[in-house]
Amino acid sequence: MRFFSDNAAPVHPKVLQAIADANVVDTAYDGDQWSQKLDAAFSELFEREVAVLWVSTGTAANCLGLASMVQPHQGIVCHREAHIEVDECGAPGFYTGGAKLMHLEGEGAKITPEAVEELLGTIRPDVHQVQAAAVSITNATEYGLVYRPNEVAALGELCKSRKLGLHMDGARFANAMATLGCKPADVTWRAGVDVLSFGFAKNGGMNAEALVYFDPEMADAARYRRKRAGHLLSKGRFLAAQLLAFLEDELWLENGRAANAAASIIAGAAQGRLLHPVEANEIFIRLTAAEAAQLRAQGFDFYDWGEGAARLVTSWQHEDVHVRPLADAIAAL
Amino acid sequence: MRFFSDNAAPVHPKVLQAIADANVVDTAYDGDQWSQKLDAAFSELFEREVAVLWVSTGTAANCLGLASMVQPHQGIVCHREAHIEVDECGAPGFYTGGAKLMHLEGEGAKITPEAVEELLGTIRPDVHQVQAAAVSITNATEYGLVYRPNEVAALGELCKSRKLGLHMDGARFANAMATLGCKPADVTWRAGVDVLSFGFAKNGGMNAEALVYFDPEMADAARYRRKRAGHLLSKGRFLAAQLLAFLEDELWLENGRAANAAASIIAGAAQGRLLHPVEANEIFIRLTAAEAAQLRAQGFDFYDWGEGAARLVTSWQHEDVHVRPLADAIAAL
Amino acid sequence: MRFFSDNAAPVHPKVLQAIADANVVDTAYDGDQWSQKLDAAFSELFEREVAVLWVSTGTAANCLGLASMVQPHQGIVCHREAHIEVDECGAPGFYTGGAKLMHLEGEGAKITPEAVEELLGTIRPDVHQVQAAAVSITNATEYGLVYRPNEVAALGELCKSRKLGLHMDGARFANAMATLGCKPADVTWRAGVDVLSFGFAKNGGMNAEALVYFDPEMADAARYRRKRAGHLLSKGRFLAAQLLAFLEDELWLENGRAANAAASIIAGAAQGRLLHPVEANEIFIRLTAAEAAQLRAQGFDFYDWGEGAARLVTSWQHEDVHVRPLADAIAAL
Amino acid sequence: MRFFSDNAAPVHPKVLQAIADANVVDTAYDGDQWSQKLDAAFSELFEREVAVLWVSTGTAANCLGLASMVQPHQGIVCHREAHIEVDECGAPGFYTGGAKLMHLEGEGAKITPEAVEELLGTIRPDVHQVQAAAVSITNATEYGLVYRPNEVAALGELCKSRKLGLHMDGARFANAMATLGCKPADVTWRAGVDVLSFGFAKNGGMNAEALVYFDPEMADAARYRRKRAGHLLSKGRFLAAQLLAFLEDELWLENGRAANAAASIIAGAAQGRLLHPVEANEIFIRLTAAEAAQLRAQGFDFYDWGEGAARLVTSWQHEDVHVRPLADAIAAL
């Protein structure tokens, strides 16, 4: 059983069906009937007018979003282990024309207003130093922690007062929302988020992510940038159809809940080993090499996370019956 | 009936089936079983070792390929109406870090060695002027003409002698090959092409194009650039599966032939109106506004091409029965 | 006698003296007493509040200025023979992050509102094509013609109505002004120019150009971009001192007049040969290879300008006594 | 008396004289007689064939040099307080097209092979992470420490084995050399340095730095990049003349020695306060706010360096008589 990543999971049957259903002749790029419905569908979900661009990857979503907020000579504040910093091969630099990522420490890859303030305080306000223009947070974080609305709002207020944009990398936004139980608006625009990368690929999608602009005007230039980056697919209807399938009957949330529930079962069995609270669908545990070998011998696959630790990720398709054996195996170590 | 673009056509059933068949758990990015088979499959097709990267759009394929050949301070020679010049929103400039496109005229969007030589002759060999480092041609061209192997070879020789890379935008490579009847190798690497954007999206694919490097080492850096551009999809297996489905039993060529055959029927009926010879699946005809209106009233859709002209594009799904009515309608004008 | 370029001329003694006078200990970068006086001095000259940045080259001035007006996915309309297009090795692409130069024809390197309108009319207003965001003109032009205030104003109005920025490359602004006899304001901001590259290096300076922002707020980001481009010299006082020396007693204008007067003498002797009206300090003449050789044998140096033509450029240091022999030699051909 | 920075010092009289002497008509850009002598002059100094480009700032020299060694998707290892990281407003990102700076800690801004190895060990060798392609060190460092030939050679060997370029920021190379007493070759190319930014502006120059390529072929592309960055001054002779004046009778070394000697006097008086060994011309001392005020009241100017500390920098013009009062004042605190 594979617990490498939610990326490895298959596409949800309803999403695959939506793709098949979109296999008709229609206008190219984003002129088709599915793409044309996106703004309205997401506006309803977010309880305000938004503009939505589909793209094929979280990296593209994050970096197009960031490029909307910073000039090449400016900086983006993020956690030292943020995906944009460690897992996108410098994509933010490519998309922004060379903007600088400015790193913060923070438990579980979360950042606080205090830490941001402190970092800002180290920047001399002169032309010799790159000035920050945006903050990027990941919800749920790279370590599976979840920002609460009030935590985001505190960052949002700071950003507002400092004239910084606020971007949320929501590669696992569904998992965060499943935990929070609030409205999507509460933890995004109501809390000061300007742009959200709303991820679906890790949540049962095939290749569609939604880049959500809470200020629709900001999306105008992004449409050109998307084309220029080679991300305006000619048959965009297949991406739009996926997104709409996810919004139908809250499939996105249901999938997020399923993955979280699976993670929770494993976490329950690994209480003494947890390196981080398990608030979404990622479990980081202490695990010796011998223990890891033991689990693998029983058919469980996962990533080592440095020495003496491992990362386990659950996905929408993991049901009780799939994770229980792993939970038992961990408990039995 | 829509003759706007081959982009608008649906996905071929075999390709859709291949996508469905790939819906299993597998390694993320390009570590899956399908992606791992690509190099071998394309190497067989091209009768030499090649390295292949899947990407989601022709723009991404073209621009990653060009970025492998030119530095930011260099130039790319292409036709004034090349797709990279007029339809990619400056993507070559984005991917190369600002390289300059240098335009040539040429009948039907084809360029000749003589024209390239002439342009090169206008560039002062000093640091004040951008020096050309690559030539890009489109086969079939934006006007549906096809470069023969000897025509490409003449350009290839020039490029070799001038130390220029040679890129082929093969968004409609299948259509060109269907007309040429030669080996894919004959019109590509044997004729001096370094990098080929091998298109499938216009030929019955969903969102997969193959960027083919005839020198596999050139692909190493391109893999990083692909990631950096947000084009390394996490579920790349769905792209690789499409490409493999196309290579199976030469589906790609069969589709190209079907589209060309359909175009040929229309061309036959429009002999006196043709603006360019019809060598692939695009037909450019003289058509007054009144005539265009007449055709549209009968349910045929297509693009105007400036004043008094129109573009009609056929696709893999157009059979005799679909295009005959259009041919008759044109003949009856 | 050298008539290659006004670049080759020496530095005016008053400017050299100003450099020597600035050789004291003072604050680094642009914190020194000379740099701090620039805004006021140029504001007086231009009869409105302006912000001025010194830079070392016209290329840097042009490209920093353009980068203030266009995003990477946008375009800059200019003449096909504009310096930014043919003599800056792609610098505009570098500084703007890949913006596209869009070329126009026009007699003597001048462009007209009609030509700009026509070009704009060829751009489809969709994301597949680069949209223009600025127009750049050169005054005096690369062929020594001068835009009159009303000509600039016509372009300025067009730019305003189309929301395009208007940049003036004034590498030979002094020569243009010497001819025009109007106020600097009349042919710049009053006519709709947003940013002016005010050249001094060709006019007796050593290495100082003034980038003039008629909207001082636009200069804020440019200050960061200047640093980022390595153009914030640590001893900026030596650049500022040059600029101030030029403004003192209108030395800049006096030098421009001297160069123009010298050109005028040559032009008078070459009436039948002139390829362009001589309105500034450049003379383009028909000249056979034999005639060119004859002149060179008499000690006159200049550039060939393609076949059967030559370019002669005068500078601030050319007095009657220097150019008369050349004028006579041409008359005697 | 100002001890802010060596940037603030005046131009050495011999250099100013060389500038005045170059005020003749000559070929523009780098075609003049002075520029043409640079390669030979520096080749002699470095005991091997080198290619030298003049530029106006250390930032331009550093970043052109780095751009010769890294592609946009690669990284540059440097100290966290390296000038390229904290004082160039992101210029390396601009010049390289977005390459990433990778930071190391290290006493006095020096880095060790061990630290570089450790950092390299944290980079996963896959396309998701930026791979290092170069190391940049500063000699003398930003804290006035000097790398010995064997220290550089150890880094050079590591770079060679890891296929990394090695760049040396020699903004204060003269100060380092004055301390080392070895041959310039020993601490540069013989120790594995590929490119050196050889600084003169802080050492009595006006606006000239030498970018030295120990592999002359690497300079070819850099010449285009220099033009493209607006750093090819039209009257380059004034830069070349400065550099030649510095090489004449080892003026550069003499100036470095003078500044170091002055620093040494101050250091002697501040023994108990030194935060770093004083090996060049910078002195970092513990100093309370009250003590700082006391010194300033006596007419000594300098920068605070965080709380309770100060930075004092001497320059070529500081003689015993200039620094003795400061030394005495510090001793008397």
Short mmCIF file of N, CA and C in Angstrom, two decimals, chain C residues 2 6-11 16 19-20 23-29 56-57 59-60 87-91 93-95 201 204-207 224 227-235 237-238 317, chain D residues 2 6-11 16 19-20 23-29 56-57 59-60 87-91 93-95 201 204-207 224 227-235 237-238 317:
data_model
loop_
_atom_site.label_atom_id
_atom_site.label_comp_id
_atom_site.label_asym_id
_atom_site.label_seq_id
_atom_site.Cartn_x
_atom_site.Cartn_y
_atom_site.Cartn_z
N ARG C 2 37.74 63.16 -37.58
CA ARG C 2 36.82 62.06 -37.37
C ARG C 2 35.37 62.54 -37.31
N ASP C 6 29.36 61.30 -32.51
CA ASP C 6 29.51 62.27 -31.44
C ASP C 6 29.97 61.58 -30.15
N ASN C 7 29.89 60.25 -30.16
CA ASN C 7 30.44 59.46 -29.04
C ASN C 7 31.94 59.59 -28.92
N ALA C 8 32.58 59.76 -30.07
CA ALA C 8 34.03 59.75 -30.10
C ALA C 8 34.64 61.06 -29.62
N ALA C 9 33.81 62.08 -29.56
CA ALA C 9 34.30 63.41 -29.17
C ALA C 9 34.78 63.43 -27.73
N PRO C 10 35.63 64.37 -27.44
CA PRO C 10 36.11 64.48 -26.05
C PRO C 10 35.04 65.08 -25.14
N VAL C 11 35.39 65.09 -23.88
CA VAL C 11 34.52 65.70 -22.86
C VAL C 11 34.76 67.20 -22.87
N LEU C 16 34.68 68.45 -17.60
CA LEU C 16 35.84 67.82 -16.98
C LEU C 16 36.21 68.56 -15.70
N ILE C 19 33.93 67.58 -12.95
CA ILE C 19 34.32 66.27 -12.40
C ILE C 19 35.46 66.45 -11.42
N ALA C 20 36.45 67.22 -11.82
CA ALA C 20 37.59 67.45 -10.93
C ALA C 20 37.13 68.13 -9.64
N ASN C 23 35.78 66.02 -6.82
CA ASN C 23 36.67 65.01 -6.24
C ASN C 23 36.99 65.28 -4.77
N VAL C 24 35.94 65.25 -3.99
CA VAL C 24 36.08 65.43 -2.55
C VAL C 24 35.39 64.25 -1.87
N VAL C 25 35.57 64.18 -0.58
CA VAL C 25 34.85 63.15 0.17
C VAL C 25 33.38 63.56 0.27
N ASP C 26 32.50 62.64 -0.10
CA ASP C 26 31.08 62.93 0.08
C ASP C 26 30.33 61.60 0.22
N THR C 27 29.06 61.70 0.48
CA THR C 27 28.25 60.50 0.67
C THR C 27 28.22 59.66 -0.61
N ALA C 28 28.19 58.35 -0.44
CA ALA C 28 28.23 57.45 -1.58
C ALA C 28 26.88 57.39 -2.29
N TYR C 29 26.88 56.72 -3.43
CA TYR C 29 25.68 56.50 -4.26
C TYR C 29 25.07 57.83 -4.70
N SER C 56 24.69 55.71 -16.58
CA SER C 56 25.94 55.85 -17.34
C SER C 56 25.78 55.75 -18.84
N THR C 57 24.67 55.21 -19.31
CA THR C 57 24.53 55.04 -20.76
C THR C 57 23.10 55.33 -21.20
N THR C 59 21.53 53.45 -23.25
CA THR C 59 20.84 52.16 -23.23
C THR C 59 20.19 51.93 -21.87
N ALA C 60 20.93 52.18 -20.82
CA ALA C 60 20.37 52.02 -19.48
C ALA C 60 19.21 52.98 -19.26
N ASP C 87 20.33 48.65 -31.92
CA ASP C 87 21.67 48.95 -31.41
C ASP C 87 21.86 48.75 -29.92
N GLU C 88 20.96 48.01 -29.30
CA GLU C 88 21.12 47.81 -27.85
C GLU C 88 21.16 46.34 -27.48
N CYS C 89 21.42 45.50 -28.44
CA CYS C 89 21.61 44.06 -28.18
C CYS C 89 20.47 43.45 -27.34
N GLY C 90 19.28 43.93 -27.61
CA GLY C 90 18.15 43.33 -26.91
C GLY C 90 17.96 43.83 -25.48
N ALA C 91 18.61 44.93 -25.14
CA ALA C 91 18.50 45.46 -23.77
C ALA C 91 17.06 45.70 -23.33
N GLY C 93 14.48 43.98 -23.96
CA GLY C 93 13.98 42.67 -23.54
C GLY C 93 14.53 42.27 -22.19
N PHE C 94 15.77 42.60 -21.96
CA PHE C 94 16.40 42.27 -20.69
C PHE C 94 15.76 43.05 -19.55
N TYR C 95 15.64 44.34 -19.74
CA TYR C 95 15.15 45.20 -18.66
C TYR C 95 13.66 45.02 -18.37
N ALA C 201 26.09 62.20 -23.04
CA ALA C 201 27.36 61.59 -23.44
C ALA C 201 27.74 61.96 -24.87
N GLY C 204 29.16 65.99 -25.20
CA GLY C 204 30.26 66.55 -24.45
C GLY C 204 30.38 66.04 -23.03
N GLY C 205 29.54 65.10 -22.67
CA GLY C 205 29.65 64.50 -21.35
C GLY C 205 30.64 63.35 -21.36
N MET C 206 30.90 62.82 -20.16
CA MET C 206 31.80 61.69 -20.08
C MET C 206 30.99 60.39 -20.02
N ASN C 207 30.15 60.26 -19.04
CA ASN C 207 29.40 59.02 -18.87
C ASN C 207 28.10 59.25 -18.10
N TYR C 224 14.99 51.29 -7.60
CA TYR C 224 15.36 49.91 -7.29
C TYR C 224 15.89 49.20 -8.53
N LYS C 227 19.48 50.15 -9.25
CA LYS C 227 20.44 49.45 -8.39
C LYS C 227 20.60 48.01 -8.86
N ARG C 228 19.48 47.38 -9.10
CA ARG C 228 19.44 45.97 -9.49
C ARG C 228 20.16 45.73 -10.82
N ALA C 229 20.23 46.76 -11.63
CA ALA C 229 20.92 46.62 -12.91
C ALA C 229 22.40 46.99 -12.80
N GLY C 230 22.83 47.29 -11.59
CA GLY C 230 24.24 47.65 -11.42
C GLY C 230 24.55 49.05 -11.92
N HIS C 231 23.54 49.91 -11.94
CA HIS C 231 23.76 51.26 -12.45
C HIS C 231 23.72 52.33 -11.37
N LEU C 232 23.73 51.90 -10.12
CA LEU C 232 23.84 52.89 -9.04
C LEU C 232 25.31 52.99 -8.67
N LEU C 233 26.02 53.90 -9.31
CA LEU C 233 27.45 54.02 -9.06
C LEU C 233 27.73 54.48 -7.64
N SER C 234 28.80 53.97 -7.06
CA SER C 234 29.06 54.33 -5.67
C SER C 234 29.52 55.78 -5.58
N LYS C 235 30.16 56.26 -6.62
CA LYS C 235 30.57 57.66 -6.62
C LYS C 235 29.73 58.43 -7.63
N ARG C 237 28.42 61.09 -7.47
CA ARG C 237 28.63 62.54 -7.53
C ARG C 237 29.31 62.98 -8.82
N PHE C 238 30.11 62.06 -9.39
CA PHE C 238 30.81 62.44 -10.63
C PHE C 238 29.86 62.46 -11.83
N GLN C 317 32.46 69.93 -30.42
CA GLN C 317 33.78 70.53 -30.56
C GLN C 317 34.09 70.97 -31.99
N ARG D 2 35.60 61.19 7.99
CA ARG D 2 34.61 60.21 7.60
C ARG D 2 35.21 58.81 7.48
N ASP D 6 34.91 53.21 2.02
CA ASP D 6 35.94 53.54 1.05
C ASP D 6 35.32 54.07 -0.24
N ASN D 7 34.02 53.86 -0.38
CA ASN D 7 33.28 54.43 -1.50
C ASN D 7 33.28 55.96 -1.47
N ALA D 8 33.31 56.48 -0.27
CA ALA D 8 33.15 57.92 -0.10
C ALA D 8 34.45 58.68 -0.40
N ALA D 9 35.54 57.95 -0.44
CA ALA D 9 36.84 58.58 -0.65
C ALA D 9 36.94 59.21 -2.04
N PRO D 10 37.84 60.16 -2.16
CA PRO D 10 38.01 60.78 -3.48
C PRO D 10 38.78 59.87 -4.43
N VAL D 11 38.86 60.30 -5.67
CA VAL D 11 39.62 59.60 -6.69
C VAL D 11 41.09 59.96 -6.53
N LEU D 16 42.80 60.47 -11.63
CA LEU D 16 42.13 61.64 -12.19
C LEU D 16 42.94 62.20 -13.36
N ILE D 19 42.40 60.10 -16.39
CA ILE D 19 41.11 60.43 -17.01
C ILE D 19 41.27 61.68 -17.89
N ALA D 20 41.92 62.67 -17.33
CA ALA D 20 42.13 63.91 -18.09
C ALA D 20 42.95 63.64 -19.35
N ASN D 23 41.21 62.39 -22.46
CA ASN D 23 40.20 63.26 -23.06
C ASN D 23 40.57 63.72 -24.45
N VAL D 24 40.71 62.76 -25.32
CA VAL D 24 41.01 63.04 -26.73
C VAL D 24 39.96 62.32 -27.56
N VAL D 25 39.97 62.62 -28.84
CA VAL D 25 39.07 61.90 -29.74
C VAL D 25 39.61 60.48 -29.92
N ASP D 26 38.77 59.50 -29.74
CA ASP D 26 39.20 58.14 -30.01
C ASP D 26 37.96 57.30 -30.34
N THR D 27 38.19 56.08 -30.70
CA THR D 27 37.09 55.20 -31.06
C THR D 27 36.16 54.97 -29.87
N ALA D 28 34.86 54.86 -30.19
CA ALA D 28 33.87 54.71 -29.13
C ALA D 28 33.88 53.29 -28.56
N TYR D 29 33.09 53.14 -27.48
CA TYR D 29 32.90 51.86 -26.80
C TYR D 29 34.25 51.31 -26.30
N SER D 56 31.15 49.64 -14.75
CA SER D 56 31.12 50.82 -13.87
C SER D 56 30.90 50.51 -12.40
N THR D 57 30.42 49.32 -12.09
CA THR D 57 30.14 49.02 -10.68
C THR D 57 30.52 47.58 -10.35
N THR D 59 28.61 45.67 -8.62
CA THR D 59 27.40 44.89 -8.82
C THR D 59 27.34 44.36 -10.25
N ALA D 60 27.64 45.22 -11.21
CA ALA D 60 27.63 44.77 -12.60
C ALA D 60 28.71 43.72 -12.83
N ASP D 87 23.20 43.28 -0.59
CA ASP D 87 23.43 44.68 -0.94
C ASP D 87 23.34 44.99 -2.43
N GLU D 88 22.74 44.10 -3.19
CA GLU D 88 22.66 44.37 -4.63
C GLU D 88 21.23 44.32 -5.14
N CYS D 89 20.28 44.43 -4.24
CA CYS D 89 18.87 44.52 -4.62
C CYS D 89 18.44 43.41 -5.61
N GLY D 90 18.99 42.24 -5.41
CA GLY D 90 18.57 41.13 -6.26
C GLY D 90 19.20 41.12 -7.63
N ALA D 91 20.27 41.89 -7.81
CA ALA D 91 20.92 41.96 -9.13
C ALA D 91 21.33 40.59 -9.68
N GLY D 93 19.82 37.83 -9.43
CA GLY D 93 18.61 37.26 -10.02
C GLY D 93 18.26 37.91 -11.35
N PHE D 94 18.49 39.19 -11.44
CA PHE D 94 18.21 39.92 -12.68
C PHE D 94 19.16 39.46 -13.79
N TYR D 95 20.42 39.43 -13.48
CA TYR D 95 21.41 39.11 -14.52
C TYR D 95 21.39 37.65 -14.96
N ALA D 201 36.89 50.93 -7.60
CA ALA D 201 36.14 52.10 -7.14
C ALA D 201 36.36 52.37 -5.65
N GLY D 204 40.19 54.08 -4.81
CA GLY D 204 40.73 55.31 -5.42
C GLY D 204 40.33 55.51 -6.86
N GLY D 205 39.50 54.62 -7.39
CA GLY D 205 39.01 54.81 -8.74
C GLY D 205 37.78 55.69 -8.76
N MET D 206 37.33 56.03 -9.96
CA MET D 206 36.12 56.83 -10.06
C MET D 206 34.92 55.93 -10.32
N ASN D 207 34.96 55.19 -11.38
CA ASN D 207 33.81 54.36 -11.75
C ASN D 207 34.22 53.17 -12.60
N TYR D 224 28.43 40.51 -24.92
CA TYR D 224 27.06 40.79 -25.34
C TYR D 224 26.19 41.13 -24.14
N LYS D 227 26.75 44.71 -23.00
CA LYS D 227 26.05 45.68 -23.84
C LYS D 227 24.56 45.69 -23.49
N ARG D 228 24.00 44.50 -23.42
CA ARG D 228 22.59 44.30 -23.17
C ARG D 228 22.16 44.87 -21.81
N ALA D 229 23.11 44.94 -20.91
CA ALA D 229 22.81 45.49 -19.58
C ALA D 229 23.04 47.00 -19.53
N GLY D 230 23.40 47.58 -20.66
CA GLY D 230 23.64 49.02 -20.67
C GLY D 230 24.96 49.39 -20.02
N HIS D 231 25.89 48.46 -19.99
CA HIS D 231 27.17 48.74 -19.34
C HIS D 231 28.33 48.90 -20.32
N LEU D 232 28.01 49.00 -21.60
CA LEU D 232 29.07 49.28 -22.56
C LEU D 232 29.08 50.78 -22.80
N LEU D 233 29.85 51.49 -22.01
CA LEU D 233 29.87 52.95 -22.12
C LEU D 233 30.42 53.40 -23.46
N SER D 234 29.86 54.46 -23.99
CA SER D 234 30.34 54.89 -25.30
C SER D 234 31.74 55.49 -25.21
N LYS D 235 32.07 56.06 -24.09
CA LYS D 235 33.42 56.58 -23.93
C LYS D 235 34.18 55.72 -22.92
N ARG D 237 36.94 54.63 -22.94
CA ARG D 237 38.35 54.97 -22.73
C ARG D 237 38.60 55.55 -21.34
N PHE D 238 37.58 56.22 -20.80
CA PHE D 238 37.78 56.82 -19.47
C PHE D 238 37.79 55.76 -18.36
N GLN D 317 43.39 57.20 1.06
CA GLN D 317 43.85 58.55 1.37
C GLN D 317 44.15 58.76 2.85
#
